Amino acid sequence: MSGLRIPLDGPDGSGTDHALSLLAPNPSPMTLDGTNTWVIGRGEDVLVVDPGPDDGPHLRRVADRLRGRRVTAILLTHGHHDHSGGAKGFAELVRAPVRALDPGHRLGDEGLADGDVLTAGGLELHVVGTPGHSFDSLCFWLPEDRAMLTGDTVLGRGTSVIAPDGDLADYLRSLDRLRATAERVGAEALLPGHGPVLPDPIGALDGYIAHRRQRLDQIRSARERGARTPAEIVEVVYADVDRSLWPAAEMSVRAQLAYLDG
Ligand SMILES: [Zn+2]
């Protein structure tokens, strides 16, 4: 590639030669600094990935940054509100279709699925199906920059959770697939849905896979020691995690129990 841009003051303006993050103003324990809206392209045509929440000033800022370039499609990494809430408003602003795996999130006739290849200004973006965080999660591979957009499947900091519409067995398979893909294609950056750019894809994915196995082991041993309910397991296994994250941890524990007992 291609230079990585990693500003010190947060994800806004980060990216690669042909991928730019414009950070949405929705920080929280779950969304880290906020949602990264990615503008992908070269020349006159661009793709916009994850408009973010329904926040007028953010959507107008993204549209302004395009400086008259044409948005050929708005893509969603998945349907969660912090990524998709602004899709309809942004579609009206830039007059572009919304493509997503979930038909309920599309605007226009075209869907989005594993194996699809999109183009913008001669750049290719390859769709990689990665269910798990949610049932409809997708990643996007940008070969020109050797960069993978990961949505919430891999975050720039900490770890991702399995949402109620996700599945841990699917998630573990998706992490393995992403790792194999990253190795095969020589990925040099992960561009996440939240948090900073990750310059070491294999290291980040190995860390995610190891973390998942460790949490599963901890849950098995917490149960052996008598913890029964998801809340009891959270108290033991996530004792070192800030309490504001415990509701998310409980969601994760439920997903892991479903996996262990499934
Ligand atoms: Zn998110």
mmCIF file of C-alpha atoms and ligand atoms in Angstrom:
data_model
loop_
_atom_site.group_PDB
_atom_site.id
_atom_site.type_symbol
_atom_site.label_atom_id
_atom_site.label_comp_id
_atom_site.label_asym_id
_atom_site.label_seq_id
_atom_site.Cartn_x
_atom_site.Cartn_y
_atom_site.Cartn_z
ATOM 1 C CA MET A 1 0.000 0.000 0.000
ATOM 2 C CA SER A 2 -0.227 3.181 0.490
ATOM 3 C CA GLY A 3 0.137 5.225 3.556
ATOM 4 C CA LEU A 4 -1.802 4.526 6.695
ATOM 5 C CA ARG A 5 -3.250 7.614 8.325
ATOM 6 C CA ILE A 6 -3.577 7.236 12.089
ATOM 7 C CA PRO A 7 -4.185 10.614 13.773
ATOM 8 C CA LEU A 8 -3.209 10.762 17.424
ATOM 9 C CA ASP A 9 -6.413 12.495 18.517
ATOM 10 C CA GLY A 10 -8.849 9.735 17.457
ATOM 11 C CA PRO A 11 -10.258 7.996 14.408
ATOM 12 C CA ASP A 12 -11.580 11.084 12.585
ATOM 13 C CA GLY A 13 -9.564 11.530 9.402
ATOM 14 C CA SER A 14 -7.843 8.160 9.746
ATOM 15 C CA GLY A 15 -7.623 5.537 7.022
ATOM 16 C CA THR A 16 -5.641 4.581 3.956
ATOM 17 C CA ASP A 17 -5.034 6.196 0.553
ATOM 18 C CA HIS A 18 -8.573 5.453 -0.654
ATOM 19 C CA ALA A 19 -10.510 5.044 2.610
ATOM 20 C CA LEU A 20 -11.273 7.972 4.910
ATOM 21 C CA SER A 21 -13.022 7.818 8.282
ATOM 22 C CA LEU A 22 -15.372 10.629 9.210
ATOM 23 C CA LEU A 23 -16.259 10.073 12.852
ATOM 24 C CA ALA A 24 -19.889 10.366 13.945
ATOM 25 C CA PRO A 25 -20.516 12.218 17.243
ATOM 26 C CA ASN A 26 -21.999 9.223 19.109
ATOM 27 C CA PRO A 27 -19.340 8.114 21.609
ATOM 28 C CA SER A 28 -20.339 5.607 24.316
ATOM 29 C CA PRO A 29 -18.873 2.563 26.081
ATOM 30 C CA MET A 30 -20.281 0.420 23.239
ATOM 31 C CA THR A 31 -19.421 2.686 20.293
ATOM 32 C CA LEU A 32 -16.008 3.828 21.632
ATOM 33 C CA ASP A 33 -15.147 7.203 20.006
ATOM 34 C CA GLY A 34 -18.291 6.962 17.865
ATOM 35 C CA THR A 35 -19.129 5.275 14.567
ATOM 36 C CA ASN A 36 -16.599 5.464 11.734
ATOM 37 C CA THR A 37 -18.328 6.437 8.498
ATOM 38 C CA TRP A 38 -15.983 5.298 5.715
ATOM 39 C CA VAL A 39 -15.695 7.084 2.383
ATOM 40 C CA ILE A 40 -14.090 4.773 -0.182
ATOM 41 C CA GLY A 41 -13.037 5.912 -3.589
ATOM 42 C CA ARG A 42 -10.842 7.551 -6.128
ATOM 43 C CA GLY A 43 -11.772 10.172 -8.672
ATOM 44 C CA GLU A 44 -15.388 11.132 -9.192
ATOM 45 C CA ASP A 45 -17.145 8.091 -7.713
ATOM 46 C CA VAL A 46 -17.220 6.948 -4.096
ATOM 47 C CA LEU A 47 -18.866 4.342 -1.911
ATOM 48 C CA VAL A 48 -19.932 5.326 1.607
ATOM 49 C CA VAL A 49 -19.901 2.589 4.252
ATOM 50 C CA ASP A 50 -22.055 3.041 7.404
ATOM 51 C CA PRO A 51 -23.550 6.552 7.430
ATOM 52 C CA GLY A 52 -23.820 6.131 11.207
ATOM 53 C CA PRO A 53 -26.675 7.239 13.452
ATOM 54 C CA ASP A 54 -29.438 9.571 12.299
ATOM 55 C CA ASP A 55 -27.477 12.747 13.044
ATOM 56 C CA GLY A 56 -28.137 15.593 10.606
ATOM 57 C CA PRO A 57 -24.911 17.566 11.150
ATOM 58 C CA HIS A 58 -22.802 14.396 10.750
ATOM 59 C CA LEU A 59 -24.583 13.375 7.537
ATOM 60 C CA ARG A 60 -24.218 16.875 6.106
ATOM 61 C CA ARG A 61 -20.546 16.937 7.058
ATOM 62 C CA VAL A 62 -19.961 13.656 5.187
ATOM 63 C CA ALA A 63 -21.878 14.949 2.164
ATOM 64 C CA ASP A 64 -19.867 18.210 2.239
ATOM 65 C CA ARG A 65 -16.580 16.311 2.326
ATOM 66 C CA LEU A 66 -17.497 14.575 -0.940
ATOM 67 C CA ARG A 67 -17.233 17.935 -2.711
ATOM 68 C CA GLY A 68 -19.548 17.002 -5.536
ATOM 69 C CA ARG A 69 -18.256 13.476 -6.007
ATOM 70 C CA ARG A 70 -20.978 10.976 -6.814
ATOM 71 C CA VAL A 71 -21.951 8.327 -4.252
ATOM 72 C CA THR A 72 -22.597 5.180 -6.289
ATOM 73 C CA ALA A 73 -23.913 3.272 -3.267
ATOM 74 C CA ILE A 74 -24.261 3.445 0.498
ATOM 75 C CA LEU A 75 -23.208 0.133 2.073
ATOM 76 C CA LEU A 76 -23.986 -1.172 5.555
ATOM 77 C CA THR A 77 -21.637 -3.466 7.464
ATOM 78 C CA HIS A 78 -24.773 -4.484 9.410
ATOM 79 C CA GLY A 79 -28.138 -3.122 10.436
ATOM 80 C CA HIS A 80 -27.482 -1.938 13.996
ATOM 81 C CA HIS A 81 -28.772 1.560 14.551
ATOM 82 C CA ASP A 82 -25.396 3.211 15.180
ATOM 83 C CA HIS A 83 -24.384 2.225 11.630
ATOM 84 C CA SER A 84 -27.667 2.330 9.727
ATOM 85 C CA GLY A 85 -29.836 4.946 11.469
ATOM 86 C CA GLY A 86 -28.670 7.723 9.157
ATOM 87 C CA ALA A 87 -28.818 5.652 5.967
ATOM 88 C CA LYS A 88 -32.190 6.888 4.759
ATOM 89 C CA GLY A 89 -31.416 10.548 5.473
ATOM 90 C CA PHE A 90 -27.999 10.259 3.828
ATOM 91 C CA ALA A 91 -29.520 8.466 0.810
ATOM 92 C CA GLU A 92 -31.879 11.423 0.333
ATOM 93 C CA LEU A 93 -29.025 13.890 0.737
ATOM 94 C CA VAL A 94 -26.754 12.291 -1.891
ATOM 95 C CA ARG A 95 -29.388 10.443 -3.958
ATOM 96 C CA ALA A 96 -27.821 7.013 -3.708
ATOM 97 C CA PRO A 97 -29.219 3.530 -3.021
ATOM 98 C CA VAL A 98 -28.583 1.725 0.274
ATOM 99 C CA ARG A 99 -27.254 -1.811 -0.046
ATOM 100 C CA ALA A 100 -27.245 -4.212 2.900
ATOM 101 C CA LEU A 101 -27.493 -7.934 3.536
ATOM 102 C CA ASP A 102 -30.793 -7.471 5.400
ATOM 103 C CA PRO A 103 -33.567 -6.575 2.903
ATOM 104 C CA GLY A 104 -35.183 -4.487 5.669
ATOM 105 C CA HIS A 105 -32.285 -2.033 5.487
ATOM 106 C CA ARG A 106 -32.098 -1.636 1.710
ATOM 107 C CA LEU A 107 -33.251 1.316 -0.342
ATOM 108 C CA GLY A 108 -33.408 0.393 -4.009
ATOM 109 C CA ASP A 109 -33.375 -2.992 -5.726
ATOM 110 C CA GLU A 110 -29.865 -4.216 -5.008
ATOM 111 C CA GLY A 111 -28.820 -6.306 -2.041
ATOM 112 C CA LEU A 112 -25.383 -7.122 -0.740
ATOM 113 C CA ALA A 113 -23.907 -10.551 -0.100
ATOM 114 C CA ASP A 114 -20.711 -12.537 0.339
ATOM 115 C CA GLY A 115 -18.732 -12.586 -2.916
ATOM 116 C CA ASP A 116 -20.191 -9.391 -4.397
ATOM 117 C CA VAL A 117 -17.643 -7.010 -5.904
ATOM 118 C CA LEU A 118 -18.477 -3.300 -5.994
ATOM 119 C CA THR A 119 -16.556 -0.659 -7.884
ATOM 120 C CA ALA A 120 -16.039 3.066 -7.475
ATOM 121 C CA GLY A 121 -13.720 5.069 -9.681
ATOM 122 C CA GLY A 122 -11.924 1.908 -10.802
ATOM 123 C CA LEU A 123 -11.450 0.650 -7.233
ATOM 124 C CA GLU A 124 -12.836 -2.708 -6.208
ATOM 125 C CA LEU A 125 -14.477 -3.510 -2.891
ATOM 126 C CA HIS A 126 -15.072 -7.209 -2.167
ATOM 127 C CA VAL A 127 -17.849 -8.299 0.183
ATOM 128 C CA VAL A 128 -16.904 -10.909 2.797
ATOM 129 C CA GLY A 129 -19.763 -12.502 4.765
ATOM 130 C CA THR A 130 -18.880 -12.498 8.478
ATOM 131 C CA PRO A 131 -21.992 -13.314 10.532
ATOM 132 C CA GLY A 132 -21.645 -13.466 14.301
ATOM 133 C CA HIS A 133 -21.650 -10.011 15.920
ATOM 134 C CA SER A 134 -25.036 -9.794 14.197
ATOM 135 C CA PHE A 135 -26.678 -12.193 11.745
ATOM 136 C CA ASP A 136 -26.147 -9.714 8.896
ATOM 137 C CA SER A 137 -22.516 -8.618 9.474
ATOM 138 C CA LEU A 138 -20.316 -8.071 6.418
ATOM 139 C CA CYS A 139 -16.693 -7.023 5.967
ATOM 140 C CA PHE A 140 -15.336 -5.253 2.893
ATOM 141 C CA TRP A 141 -11.893 -5.925 1.385
ATOM 142 C CA LEU A 142 -10.232 -3.020 -0.441
ATOM 143 C CA PRO A 143 -7.424 -4.733 -2.406
ATOM 144 C CA GLU A 144 -5.872 -1.480 -3.676
ATOM 145 C CA ASP A 145 -4.991 -0.468 -0.094
ATOM 146 C CA ARG A 146 -4.677 -4.016 1.304
ATOM 147 C CA ALA A 147 -7.263 -2.961 3.875
ATOM 148 C CA MET A 148 -10.297 -4.743 5.346
ATOM 149 C CA LEU A 149 -13.277 -2.793 6.662
ATOM 150 C CA THR A 150 -14.523 -4.832 9.602
ATOM 151 C CA GLY A 151 -17.661 -3.105 10.919
ATOM 152 C CA ASP A 152 -18.278 -4.375 14.450
ATOM 153 C CA THR A 153 -16.733 -7.792 13.772
ATOM 154 C CA VAL A 154 -13.357 -6.377 14.861
ATOM 155 C CA LEU A 155 -13.142 -3.048 16.707
ATOM 156 C CA GLY A 156 -10.166 -0.735 16.946
ATOM 157 C CA ARG A 157 -9.964 -1.178 20.738
ATOM 158 C CA GLY A 158 -11.199 -3.791 23.191
ATOM 159 C CA THR A 159 -13.397 -6.584 21.916
ATOM 160 C CA SER A 160 -16.676 -6.903 20.088
ATOM 161 C CA VAL A 161 -19.820 -8.344 21.673
ATOM 162 C CA ILE A 162 -22.248 -10.885 20.297
ATOM 163 C CA ALA A 163 -25.529 -9.001 19.952
ATOM 164 C CA PRO A 164 -28.880 -10.731 20.583
ATOM 165 C CA ASP A 165 -29.243 -11.153 16.799
ATOM 166 C CA GLY A 166 -25.766 -12.675 16.545
ATOM 167 C CA ASP A 167 -24.284 -16.111 17.193
ATOM 168 C CA LEU A 168 -20.989 -17.076 18.792
ATOM 169 C CA ALA A 169 -20.377 -20.204 16.682
ATOM 170 C CA ASP A 170 -20.851 -18.076 13.552
ATOM 171 C CA TYR A 171 -18.607 -15.394 15.034
ATOM 172 C CA LEU A 172 -15.750 -17.816 15.744
ATOM 173 C CA ARG A 173 -16.003 -19.166 12.182
ATOM 174 C CA SER A 174 -16.002 -15.593 10.839
ATOM 175 C CA LEU A 175 -12.868 -14.683 12.832
ATOM 176 C CA ASP A 176 -11.114 -17.802 11.486
ATOM 177 C CA ARG A 177 -12.209 -16.922 7.974
ATOM 178 C CA LEU A 178 -11.033 -13.316 8.330
ATOM 179 C CA ARG A 179 -7.687 -14.477 9.654
ATOM 180 C CA ALA A 180 -7.215 -16.945 6.785
ATOM 181 C CA THR A 181 -8.264 -14.274 4.299
ATOM 182 C CA ALA A 182 -5.996 -11.633 5.815
ATOM 183 C CA GLU A 183 -3.065 -14.028 5.588
ATOM 184 C CA ARG A 184 -3.830 -15.143 2.025
ATOM 185 C CA VAL A 185 -4.292 -11.635 0.617
ATOM 186 C CA GLY A 186 -1.615 -9.960 2.698
ATOM 187 C CA ALA A 187 -3.881 -7.521 4.547
ATOM 188 C CA GLU A 188 -2.008 -4.577 6.035
ATOM 189 C CA ALA A 189 -4.788 -2.751 7.871
ATOM 190 C CA LEU A 190 -8.163 -3.324 9.502
ATOM 191 C CA LEU A 191 -10.535 -0.380 9.286
ATOM 192 C CA PRO A 192 -13.084 -0.910 12.079
ATOM 193 C CA GLY A 193 -16.605 0.393 12.639
ATOM 194 C CA HIS A 194 -15.439 1.951 15.914
ATOM 195 C CA GLY A 195 -12.019 2.966 17.180
ATOM 196 C CA PRO A 196 -8.691 3.474 15.459
ATOM 197 C CA VAL A 197 -7.220 1.784 12.398
ATOM 198 C CA LEU A 198 -5.374 -1.464 13.201
ATOM 199 C CA PRO A 199 -2.059 -1.773 11.345
ATOM 200 C CA ASP A 200 -1.468 -5.460 12.231
ATOM 201 C CA PRO A 201 -4.456 -7.496 10.981
ATOM 202 C CA ILE A 202 -3.090 -10.961 11.830
ATOM 203 C CA GLY A 203 -2.033 -9.852 15.315
ATOM 204 C CA ALA A 204 -5.410 -8.233 15.965
ATOM 205 C CA LEU A 205 -7.335 -11.292 14.751
ATOM 206 C CA ASP A 206 -5.146 -13.683 16.749
ATOM 207 C CA GLY A 207 -5.831 -11.520 19.801
ATOM 208 C CA TYR A 208 -9.590 -11.679 19.175
ATOM 209 C CA ILE A 209 -9.565 -15.448 18.684
ATOM 210 C CA ALA A 210 -7.449 -16.015 21.820
ATOM 211 C CA HIS A 211 -9.684 -13.675 23.843
ATOM 212 C CA ARG A 212 -12.827 -15.601 22.831
ATOM 213 C CA ARG A 213 -11.280 -18.958 23.783
ATOM 214 C CA GLN A 214 -10.112 -17.515 27.111
ATOM 215 C CA ARG A 215 -13.575 -16.121 27.938
ATOM 216 C CA LEU A 216 -15.180 -19.479 27.122
ATOM 217 C CA ASP A 217 -12.701 -21.235 29.421
ATOM 218 C CA GLN A 218 -13.437 -18.695 32.171
ATOM 219 C CA ILE A 219 -17.177 -19.236 31.817
ATOM 220 C CA ARG A 220 -16.760 -23.017 31.987
ATOM 221 C CA SER A 221 -14.725 -22.686 35.169
ATOM 222 C CA ALA A 222 -17.087 -20.080 36.731
ATOM 223 C CA ARG A 223 -19.922 -22.582 36.238
ATOM 224 C CA GLU A 224 -17.868 -25.368 37.763
ATOM 225 C CA ARG A 225 -17.438 -23.128 40.800
ATOM 226 C CA GLY A 226 -21.206 -22.616 41.119
ATOM 227 C CA ALA A 227 -22.094 -19.480 39.109
ATOM 228 C CA ARG A 228 -25.406 -20.193 37.427
ATOM 229 C CA THR A 229 -27.176 -17.145 35.987
ATOM 230 C CA PRO A 230 -25.628 -14.885 33.332
ATOM 231 C CA ALA A 231 -25.462 -12.098 35.958
ATOM 232 C CA GLU A 232 -23.550 -14.359 38.399
ATOM 233 C CA ILE A 233 -21.143 -15.381 35.673
ATOM 234 C CA VAL A 234 -20.537 -11.731 34.724
ATOM 235 C CA GLU A 235 -19.619 -10.910 38.333
ATOM 236 C CA VAL A 236 -16.928 -13.584 38.289
ATOM 237 C CA VAL A 237 -15.600 -13.460 34.722
ATOM 238 C CA TYR A 238 -15.866 -9.713 34.089
ATOM 239 C CA ALA A 239 -14.746 -8.588 37.550
ATOM 240 C CA ASP A 240 -11.882 -6.634 35.920
ATOM 241 C CA VAL A 241 -14.177 -4.847 33.459
ATOM 242 C CA ASP A 242 -15.806 -1.478 34.152
ATOM 243 C CA ARG A 243 -19.346 -1.941 35.487
ATOM 244 C CA SER A 244 -20.795 0.290 32.758
ATOM 245 C CA LEU A 245 -19.950 -2.572 30.393
ATOM 246 C CA TRP A 246 -21.620 -5.307 32.445
ATOM 247 C CA PRO A 247 -24.946 -5.160 30.555
ATOM 248 C CA ALA A 248 -22.986 -5.748 27.337
ATOM 249 C CA ALA A 249 -20.964 -8.453 29.103
ATOM 250 C CA GLU A 250 -24.184 -10.165 30.174
ATOM 251 C CA MET A 251 -25.322 -10.157 26.535
ATOM 252 C CA SER A 252 -22.004 -11.735 25.641
ATOM 253 C CA VAL A 253 -22.314 -14.337 28.414
ATOM 254 C CA ARG A 254 -25.777 -15.310 27.155
ATOM 255 C CA ALA A 255 -24.295 -15.843 23.688
ATOM 256 C CA GLN A 256 -21.466 -17.918 25.144
ATOM 257 C CA LEU A 257 -23.846 -20.055 27.229
ATOM 258 C CA ALA A 258 -25.941 -20.669 24.114
ATOM 259 C CA TYR A 259 -22.738 -21.772 22.371
ATOM 260 C CA LEU A 260 -21.534 -24.027 25.219
ATOM 261 C CA ASP A 261 -24.977 -25.630 25.673
ATOM 262 C CA GLY A 262 -25.945 -25.581 22.002
HETATM 263 ZN ZN ZN B 1 -21.574 -0.430 16.103
#
